XYZ file of C-alpha atoms in Angstrom:
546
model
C 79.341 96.162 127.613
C 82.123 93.785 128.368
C 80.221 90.803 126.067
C 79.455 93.986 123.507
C 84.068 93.853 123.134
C 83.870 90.784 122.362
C 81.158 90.500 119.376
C 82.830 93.708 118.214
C 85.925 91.811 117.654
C 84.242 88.512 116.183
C 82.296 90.425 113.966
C 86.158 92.188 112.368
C 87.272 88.959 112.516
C 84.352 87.326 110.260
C 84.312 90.541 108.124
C 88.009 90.087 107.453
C 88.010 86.117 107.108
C 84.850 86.503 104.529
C 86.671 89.339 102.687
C 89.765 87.224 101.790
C 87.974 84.263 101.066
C 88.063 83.260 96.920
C 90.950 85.857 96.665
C 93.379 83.485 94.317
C 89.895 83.150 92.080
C 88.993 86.741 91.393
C 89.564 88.128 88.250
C 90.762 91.635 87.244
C 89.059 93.563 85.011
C 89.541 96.892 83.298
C 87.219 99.545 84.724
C 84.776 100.227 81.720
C 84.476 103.887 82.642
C 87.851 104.784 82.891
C 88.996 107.469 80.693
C 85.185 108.409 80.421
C 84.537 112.514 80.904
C 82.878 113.835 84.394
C 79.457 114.617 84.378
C 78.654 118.368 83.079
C 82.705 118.185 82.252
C 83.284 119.075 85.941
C 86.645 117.370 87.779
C 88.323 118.496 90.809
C 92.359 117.715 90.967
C 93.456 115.708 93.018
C 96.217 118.175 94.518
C 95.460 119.607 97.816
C 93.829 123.404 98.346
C 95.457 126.317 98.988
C 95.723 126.627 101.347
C 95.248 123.167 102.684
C 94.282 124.467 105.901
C 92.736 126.790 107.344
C 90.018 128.150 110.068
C 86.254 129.470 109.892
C 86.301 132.814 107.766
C 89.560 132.047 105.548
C 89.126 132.283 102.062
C 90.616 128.874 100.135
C 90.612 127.831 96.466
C 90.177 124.025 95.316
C 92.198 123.219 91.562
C 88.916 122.242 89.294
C 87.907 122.513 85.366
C 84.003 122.701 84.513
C 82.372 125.107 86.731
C 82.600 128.141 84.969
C 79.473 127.596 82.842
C 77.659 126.768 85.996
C 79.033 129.756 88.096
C 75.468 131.434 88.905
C 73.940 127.732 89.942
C 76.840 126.425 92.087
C 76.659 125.809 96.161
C 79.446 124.852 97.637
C 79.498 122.546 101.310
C 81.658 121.767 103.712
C 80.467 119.592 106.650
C 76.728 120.079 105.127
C 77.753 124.130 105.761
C 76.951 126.287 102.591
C 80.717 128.272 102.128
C 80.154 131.186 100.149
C 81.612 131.837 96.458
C 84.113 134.110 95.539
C 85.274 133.190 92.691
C 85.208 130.575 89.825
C 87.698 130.439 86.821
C 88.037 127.991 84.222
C 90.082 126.134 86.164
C 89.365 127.126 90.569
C 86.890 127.865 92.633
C 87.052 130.056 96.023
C 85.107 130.115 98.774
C 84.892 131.079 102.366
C 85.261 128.218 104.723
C 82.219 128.318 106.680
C 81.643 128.562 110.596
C 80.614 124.953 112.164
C 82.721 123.463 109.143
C 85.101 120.486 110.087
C 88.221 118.460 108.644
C 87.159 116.108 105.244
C 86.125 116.516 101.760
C 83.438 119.496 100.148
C 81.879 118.678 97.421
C 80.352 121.299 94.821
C 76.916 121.374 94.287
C 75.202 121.556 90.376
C 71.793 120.866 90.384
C 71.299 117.301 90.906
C 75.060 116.469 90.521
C 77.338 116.516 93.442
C 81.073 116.584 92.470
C 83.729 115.734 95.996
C 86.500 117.948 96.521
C 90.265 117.009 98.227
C 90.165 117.167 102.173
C 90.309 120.101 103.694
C 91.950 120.217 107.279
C 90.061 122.844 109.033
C 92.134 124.368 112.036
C 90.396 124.851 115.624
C 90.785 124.801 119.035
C 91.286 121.231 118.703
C 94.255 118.965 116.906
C 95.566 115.198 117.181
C 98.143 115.252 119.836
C 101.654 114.496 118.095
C 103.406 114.546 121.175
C 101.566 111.776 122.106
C 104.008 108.826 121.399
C 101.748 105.866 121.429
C 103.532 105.277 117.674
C 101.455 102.381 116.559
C 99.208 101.998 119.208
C 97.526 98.696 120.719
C 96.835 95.518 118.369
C 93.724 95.477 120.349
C 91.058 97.126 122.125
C 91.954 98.996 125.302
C 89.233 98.400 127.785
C 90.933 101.292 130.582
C 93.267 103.671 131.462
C 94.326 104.058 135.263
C 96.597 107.451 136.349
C 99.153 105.681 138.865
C 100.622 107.576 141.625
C 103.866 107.679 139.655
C 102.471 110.283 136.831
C 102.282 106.424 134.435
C 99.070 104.986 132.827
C 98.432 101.618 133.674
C 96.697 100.044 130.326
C 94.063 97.280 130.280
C 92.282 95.655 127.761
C 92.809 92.820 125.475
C 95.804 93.571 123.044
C 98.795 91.648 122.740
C 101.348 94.597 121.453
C 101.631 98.125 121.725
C 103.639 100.256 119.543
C 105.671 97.074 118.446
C 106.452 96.068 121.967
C 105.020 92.906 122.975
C 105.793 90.974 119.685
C 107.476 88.727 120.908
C 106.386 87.854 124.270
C 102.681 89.202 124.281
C 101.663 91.826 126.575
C 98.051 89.979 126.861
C 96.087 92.439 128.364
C 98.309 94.770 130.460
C 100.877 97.537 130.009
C 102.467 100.201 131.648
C 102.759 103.680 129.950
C 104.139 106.990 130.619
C 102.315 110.238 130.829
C 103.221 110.929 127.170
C 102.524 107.312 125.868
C 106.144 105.759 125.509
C 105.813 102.176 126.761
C 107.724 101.227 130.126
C 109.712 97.896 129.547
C 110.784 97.601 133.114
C 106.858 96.650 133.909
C 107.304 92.611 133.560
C 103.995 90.813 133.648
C 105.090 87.247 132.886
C 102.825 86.989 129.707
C 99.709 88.328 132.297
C 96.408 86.777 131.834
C 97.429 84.798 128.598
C 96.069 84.747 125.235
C 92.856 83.747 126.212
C 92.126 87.022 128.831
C 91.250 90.520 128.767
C 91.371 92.867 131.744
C 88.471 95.305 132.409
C 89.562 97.228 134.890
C 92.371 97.913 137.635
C 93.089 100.176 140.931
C 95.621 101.039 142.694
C 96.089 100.574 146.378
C 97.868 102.878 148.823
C 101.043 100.760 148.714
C 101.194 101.042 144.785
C 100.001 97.452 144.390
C 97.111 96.949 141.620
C 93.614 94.896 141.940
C 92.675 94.175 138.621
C 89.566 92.574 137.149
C 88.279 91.396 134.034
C 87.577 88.146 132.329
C 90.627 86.151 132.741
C 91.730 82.620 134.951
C 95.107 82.890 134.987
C 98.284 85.391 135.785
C 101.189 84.373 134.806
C 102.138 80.775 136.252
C 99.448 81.130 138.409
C 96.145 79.472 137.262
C 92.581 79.074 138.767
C 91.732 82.974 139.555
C 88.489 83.743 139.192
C 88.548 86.981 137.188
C 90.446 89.444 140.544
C 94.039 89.601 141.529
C 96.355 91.537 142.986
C 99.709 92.421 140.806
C 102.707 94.050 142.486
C 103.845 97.732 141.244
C 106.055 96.008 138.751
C 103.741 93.979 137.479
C 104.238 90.615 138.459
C 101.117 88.802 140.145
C 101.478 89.264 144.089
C 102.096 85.744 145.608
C 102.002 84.152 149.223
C 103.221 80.677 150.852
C 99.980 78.903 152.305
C 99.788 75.230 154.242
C 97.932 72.641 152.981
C 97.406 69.261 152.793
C 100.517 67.494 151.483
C 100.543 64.771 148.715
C 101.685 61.051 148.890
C 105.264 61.127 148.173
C 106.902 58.175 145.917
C 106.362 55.336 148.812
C 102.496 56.288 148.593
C 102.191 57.683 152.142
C 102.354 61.431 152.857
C 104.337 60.841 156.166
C 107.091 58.474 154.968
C 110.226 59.114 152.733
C 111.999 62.205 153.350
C 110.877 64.329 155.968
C 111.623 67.420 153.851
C 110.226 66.273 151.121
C 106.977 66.256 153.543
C 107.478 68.910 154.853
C 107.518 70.685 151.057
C 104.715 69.140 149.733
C 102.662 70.767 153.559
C 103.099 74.362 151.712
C 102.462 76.086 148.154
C 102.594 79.310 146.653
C 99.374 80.925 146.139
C 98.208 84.557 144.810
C 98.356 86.874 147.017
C 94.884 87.973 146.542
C 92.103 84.939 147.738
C 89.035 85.616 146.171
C 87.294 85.978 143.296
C 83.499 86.058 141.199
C 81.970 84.015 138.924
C 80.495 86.397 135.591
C 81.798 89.633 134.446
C 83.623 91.864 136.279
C 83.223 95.566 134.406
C 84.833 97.798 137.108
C 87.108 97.574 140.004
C 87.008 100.673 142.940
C 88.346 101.087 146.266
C 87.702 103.212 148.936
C 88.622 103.011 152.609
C 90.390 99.900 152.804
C 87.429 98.004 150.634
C 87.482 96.591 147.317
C 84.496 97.084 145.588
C 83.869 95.296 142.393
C 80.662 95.746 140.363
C 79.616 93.996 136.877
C 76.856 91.240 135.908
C 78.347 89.186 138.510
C 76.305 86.122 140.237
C 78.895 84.824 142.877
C 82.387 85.309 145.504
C 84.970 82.332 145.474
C 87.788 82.079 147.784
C 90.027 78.981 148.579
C 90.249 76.837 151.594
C 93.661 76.296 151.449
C 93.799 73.612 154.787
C 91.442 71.742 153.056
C 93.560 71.626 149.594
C 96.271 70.072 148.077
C 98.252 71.559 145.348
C 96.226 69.908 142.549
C 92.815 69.892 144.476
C 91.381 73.402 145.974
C 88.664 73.240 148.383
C 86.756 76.529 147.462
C 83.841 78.518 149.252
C 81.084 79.799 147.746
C 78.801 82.783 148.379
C 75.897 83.759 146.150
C 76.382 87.408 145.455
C 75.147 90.031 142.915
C 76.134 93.101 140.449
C 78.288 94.298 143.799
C 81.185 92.449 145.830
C 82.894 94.236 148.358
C 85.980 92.863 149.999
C 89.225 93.584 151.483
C 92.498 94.048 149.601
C 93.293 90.520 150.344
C 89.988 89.403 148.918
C 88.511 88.317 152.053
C 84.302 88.808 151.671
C 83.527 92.032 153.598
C 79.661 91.071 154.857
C 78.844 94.461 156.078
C 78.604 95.571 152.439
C 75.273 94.604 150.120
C 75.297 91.164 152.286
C 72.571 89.805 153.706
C 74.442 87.857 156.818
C 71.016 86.107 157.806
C 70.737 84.610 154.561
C 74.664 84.544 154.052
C 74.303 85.616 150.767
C 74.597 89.489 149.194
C 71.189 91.354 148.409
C 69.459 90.678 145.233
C 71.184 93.487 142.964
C 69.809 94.200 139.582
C 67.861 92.282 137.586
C 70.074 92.743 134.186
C 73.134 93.879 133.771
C 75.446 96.851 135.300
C 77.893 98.290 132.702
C 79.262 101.456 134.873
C 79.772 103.003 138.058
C 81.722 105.065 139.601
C 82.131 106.344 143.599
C 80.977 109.523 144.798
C 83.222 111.282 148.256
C 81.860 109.845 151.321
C 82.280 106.471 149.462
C 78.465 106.600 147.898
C 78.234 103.884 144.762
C 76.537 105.189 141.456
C 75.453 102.234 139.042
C 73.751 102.438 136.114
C 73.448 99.754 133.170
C 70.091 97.798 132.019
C 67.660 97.084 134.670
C 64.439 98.070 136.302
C 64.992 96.445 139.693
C 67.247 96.761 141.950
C 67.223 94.680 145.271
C 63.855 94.121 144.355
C 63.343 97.916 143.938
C 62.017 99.376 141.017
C 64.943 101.424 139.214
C 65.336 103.222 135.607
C 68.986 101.841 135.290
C 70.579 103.658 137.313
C 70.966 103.408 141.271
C 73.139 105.212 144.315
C 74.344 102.820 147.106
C 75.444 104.451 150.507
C 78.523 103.607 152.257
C 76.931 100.407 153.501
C 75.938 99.333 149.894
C 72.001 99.566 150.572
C 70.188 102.112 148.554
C 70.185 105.552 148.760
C 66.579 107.109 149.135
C 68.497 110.544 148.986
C 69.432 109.891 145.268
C 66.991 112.018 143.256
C 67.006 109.470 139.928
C 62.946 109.657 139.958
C 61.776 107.209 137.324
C 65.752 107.249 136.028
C 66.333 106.888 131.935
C 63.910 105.316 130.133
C 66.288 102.698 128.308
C 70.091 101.183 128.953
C 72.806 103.632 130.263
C 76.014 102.663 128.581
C 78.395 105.291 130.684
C 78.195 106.907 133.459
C 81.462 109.471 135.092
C 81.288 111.798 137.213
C 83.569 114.565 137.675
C 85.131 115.628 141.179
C 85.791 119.395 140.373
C 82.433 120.403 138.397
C 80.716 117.297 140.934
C 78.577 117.047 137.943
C 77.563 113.206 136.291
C 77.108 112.757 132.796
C 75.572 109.536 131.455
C 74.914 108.378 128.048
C 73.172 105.415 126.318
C 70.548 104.551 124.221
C 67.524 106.654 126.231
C 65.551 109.371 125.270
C 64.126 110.490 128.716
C 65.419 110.810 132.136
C 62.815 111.401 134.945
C 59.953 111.942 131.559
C 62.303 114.850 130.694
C 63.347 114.464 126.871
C 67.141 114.299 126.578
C 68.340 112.512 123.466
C 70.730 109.911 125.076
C 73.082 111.948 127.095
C 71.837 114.005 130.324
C 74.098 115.999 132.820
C 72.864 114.939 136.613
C 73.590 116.826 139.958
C 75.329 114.184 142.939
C 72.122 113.624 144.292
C 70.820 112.579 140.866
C 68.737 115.207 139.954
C 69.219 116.373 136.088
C 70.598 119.613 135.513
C 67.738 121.714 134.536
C 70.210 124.489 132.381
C 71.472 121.268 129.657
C 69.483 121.002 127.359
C 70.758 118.440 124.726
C 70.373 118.689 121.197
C 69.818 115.910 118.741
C 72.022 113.243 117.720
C 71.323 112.101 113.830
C 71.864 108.414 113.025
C 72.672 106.991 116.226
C 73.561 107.658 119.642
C 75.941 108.858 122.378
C 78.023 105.964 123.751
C 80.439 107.371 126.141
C 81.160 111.124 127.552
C 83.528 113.026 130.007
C 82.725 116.351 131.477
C 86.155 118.129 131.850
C 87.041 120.731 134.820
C 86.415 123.548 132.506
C 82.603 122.832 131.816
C 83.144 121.404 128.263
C 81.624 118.105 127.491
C 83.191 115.635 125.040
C 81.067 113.120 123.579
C 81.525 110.109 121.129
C 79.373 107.501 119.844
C 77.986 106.544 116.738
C 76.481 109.316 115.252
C 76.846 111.430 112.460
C 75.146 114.897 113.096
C 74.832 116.720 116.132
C 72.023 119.050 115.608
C 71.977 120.245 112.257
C 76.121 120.307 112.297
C 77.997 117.121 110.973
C 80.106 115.808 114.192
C 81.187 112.383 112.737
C 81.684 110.094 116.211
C 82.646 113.126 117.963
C 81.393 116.237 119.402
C 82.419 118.687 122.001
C 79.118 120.465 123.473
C 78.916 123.157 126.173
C 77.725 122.767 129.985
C 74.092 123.582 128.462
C 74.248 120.981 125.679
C 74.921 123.784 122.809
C 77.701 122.839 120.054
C 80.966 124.740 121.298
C 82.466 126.930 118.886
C 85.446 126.389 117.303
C 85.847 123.236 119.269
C 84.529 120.963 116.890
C 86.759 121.028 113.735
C 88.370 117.695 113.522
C 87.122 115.330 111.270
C 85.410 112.090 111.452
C 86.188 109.577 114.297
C 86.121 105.642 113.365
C 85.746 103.349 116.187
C 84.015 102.572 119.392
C 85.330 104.572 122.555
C 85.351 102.883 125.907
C 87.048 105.544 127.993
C 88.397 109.113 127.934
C 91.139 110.513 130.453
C 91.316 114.547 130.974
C 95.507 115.061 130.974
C 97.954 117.714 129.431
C 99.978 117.504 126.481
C 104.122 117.588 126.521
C 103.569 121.815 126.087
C 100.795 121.611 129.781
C 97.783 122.316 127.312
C 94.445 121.139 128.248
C 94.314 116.892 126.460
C 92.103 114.100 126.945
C 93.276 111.002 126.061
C 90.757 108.663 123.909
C 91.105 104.801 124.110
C 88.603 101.911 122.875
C 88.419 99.751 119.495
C 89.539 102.761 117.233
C 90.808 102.825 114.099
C 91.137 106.806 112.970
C 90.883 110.104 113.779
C 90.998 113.328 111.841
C 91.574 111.069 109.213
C 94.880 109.805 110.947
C 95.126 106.116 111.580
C 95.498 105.639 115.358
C 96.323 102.311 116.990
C 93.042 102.462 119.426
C 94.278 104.919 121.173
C 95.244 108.892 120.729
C 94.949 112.379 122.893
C 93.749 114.946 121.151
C 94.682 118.713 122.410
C 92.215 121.413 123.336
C 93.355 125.014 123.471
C 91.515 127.512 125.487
């Protein structure tokens, strides 16, 4: 998923560079048609309904010249629902906005000519959050969103501004935020992981410190990390004084000159945090005094700093993979997924892991693309115990039939909800999305309904029972949910949640909050570019009443 980010971003990139190229040789040219009269002399205005909002049930009338010579053959749509007709003059049309209807244009139906209609915001139990003040949002994508124990967000991903901040001196991957979105200046990161680093992930530790991980080699001034550190609360990379081998000083001999000049060069200031992993790092998790990180990862790195000098590291290897455990000062913990015979960690999946999350009792739920795992067969998804060897307790069966692309679980419903691009779980049908017990087992009351021209991508189960969903679809069931949908605990469309309009964008993480008012909110973050047909800067929280 992490390597998916970055083709996403390519792929804008090309599509913008190819878009502007020949720009200074194109020619203008009158539009032949303008001026021309509408087919069947049918043309909506431009001006807005009235009203221009309104919910299921209220009667609204569009501005429009043609129809009345058509009034007995006209159907009306909104979202694909038929509204019914009130009334049609020479110059409006009412109707009744119909149930399962959501925010965008209608279009009037003649025949074989369709004719669009201004938007139409339909009101629900759901709205874009305006006292959210994210303001312009993130240049970037925004990989994760971690609640700290000071009621902040720490933000991760691979922007270099948010909300203007950051122009200047580049934010490169990390911010801190308040509940409400404002950015918090006082979190200094000393330009972070540079220009050329994203962060994937973070956690906090008991004493407010961070671990974060990502894709990334350096942290500020300090270089050669290996995708994990630890930052302090304020954001600065956590740092340590270390002995090593000192360097010749200017007579040639490490021992001659000035003694305190020797006696510098014997020490250097190191992060904090001594190890790391070669590949990608796609979560970070800690639980009883171990750092667990998880991704497509294929080795742990730590320095021998008695062996080094400041310009040469002497560095030990370990062949490890999808699951590293260590302690917070990155020292390998071997009782975890290790194989100490073989000093190396268990064989892991045979593809890739994309999410995980822990279960209480410190249980580990992967899932991903694989159909091993240590040498086990798996359907892409697996449950480690507290040791980090499989779980024969978790009830996955024969798992999903094709690649999992999220996996969360929530602690008050202690329900999981995956998504991806299968259309089985255990051989029972499920349409890319299935809601699983803690032991595994599907939840034989959900009962998913179809998604139309694509799939789910990413989903949250919130304390209430309610289940949003995004991806890249454009139907769910026979309703038009455009990247968006909220569905019930038994997979049903939930009504009058689901009036927003279409949602542009690929989501890589949802938080469950409140709003400034203490309504219900879940904050949406990713490579987004709109909302309800509001421009949001990949990032927004969206309010759900009750």
């Amino acid at each position: 998923m992490q390597l998916l980010k970055y083709k996403i971003s390519l792929l804008l990139l090309i599509l913008v560079i190819v878009a502007g190229c020949g720009k200074n040789n194109e020619k203008v040219y009158p539009n032949p048609y303008a001026g021309g009269r509408s087919p069947l002399g049918v043309k909506f205005s431009e001006e807005l309904p009235a009203p221009s909002q309104g919910s299921a049930g209220d009667k609204v009338t569009f501005k429009v010249t043609g129809l009345l010579p058509y009034k007995d053959s006209i159907h009306f749509f909104m979202s694909e629902q038929e509204a019914k007709v009130v009334a049609v003059t020479d110059g409006t049309i009412t109707i009744i906005v119909p149930a399962g209807s959501s925010s965008g244009s209608a279009y009037v139906n003649i025949g074989q000519q369709v004719f669009q209609s201004p938007v139409f915001k339909v009101i629900g139990k759901v709205k874009l959050d305006n006292t959210f003040k994210s303001g312009t949002g993130a240049d970037d994508y925004i990989n994760y969103l971690l609640p700290t124990s000071d009621n902040r967000y720490l933000m991760v991903g691979a922007f270099k501004q948010y909300n203007s901040n950051g122009v200047g001196d580049p934010l490169n991957g990390i911010a801190m935020i308040e509940k409400h979105g404002q950015f918090v200046p006082a979190f200094q990161t000393d330009s972070a992981v540079y220009g050329t680093g994203s962060v994937s992930s973070a956690v906090q530790l008991p004493d407010g410190k961070f671990i974060i991980g990502g894709f990334f080699t350096r942290y500020g001034r300090m270089k050669d990390i290996n995708q994990l550190t630890r930052i302090n609360a304020g954001g600065l990379i956590d740092t340590t004084t270390v002995q090593i081998i000192p360097t010749e000083t200017s007579s040639g001999n490490a021992h001659e000159d000035d003694p305190n000049a020797t006696e510098k060069n014997s020490f250097d200031t190191v992060p904090a945090f001594n190890g790391g992993t070669t590949g990608i790092v796609q979560k970070v998790l800690y639980y009883n005094n171990r750092v667990i990180t998880i991704g497509t990862i294929y080795g742990y790195l730590q320095k021998f700093y008695r062996n080094s000098t400041k310009t040469i590291r002497y560095i030990d290897t370990r062949r490890v993979n999808s699951v590293l455990a260590t302690d917070r000062d990155g020292n390998l913990d071997s009782t975890y997924h290790y194989n100490l015979a073989t000093h190396e960690g268990l064989p892991g999946a045979n593809g890739s892991i994309i999410d995980g999350f822990l279960l209480p009792g410190g249980k580990l739920v992967l899932a991903g693309s694989f159909n091993k795992f240590d040498g086990i067969a798996a359907g892409n998804i697996v449950c480690l115990d507290a040791n980090g060897n499989l779980d024969p307790a978790f009830r996955a069966g024969t798992g999903a039939n094709d690649r999992i692309y999220s996996a969360k679980y929530n602690a008050v419903t202690r329900k999981i909800i995956i998504t991806g691009n299968f259309q089985s779980y255990n051989g029972i049908p499920c349409n890319g999305i299935m809601l699983l017990n803690e032991d595994g087992s599907p939840v034989s009351t959900f009962l998913p309904k179809q998604f139309h021209s694509g799939t789910a991508s990413h989903a949250i189960q919130l304390n209430n029972g309610l289940i949003v969903v995004a991806g890249f679809f454009n139907r769910y069931d026979n309703y038009v949910r455009e990247g968006m949908v909220i569905i019930n605990p038994d997979g049903t469309l939930a009504a009058g949640y689901n009036n927003t309009g279409k949602m542009i964008g690929f989501v890589y993480g949802m938080q469950e909050t409140t709003s400034a008012e203490g309504e219900l909110a879940v904050i949406v973050y990713g490579a987004i570019t709109s909302f309800d047909n509001t421009r949001v800067g990949n990032i927004f929280r969206m309010v759900i009443e009750k």
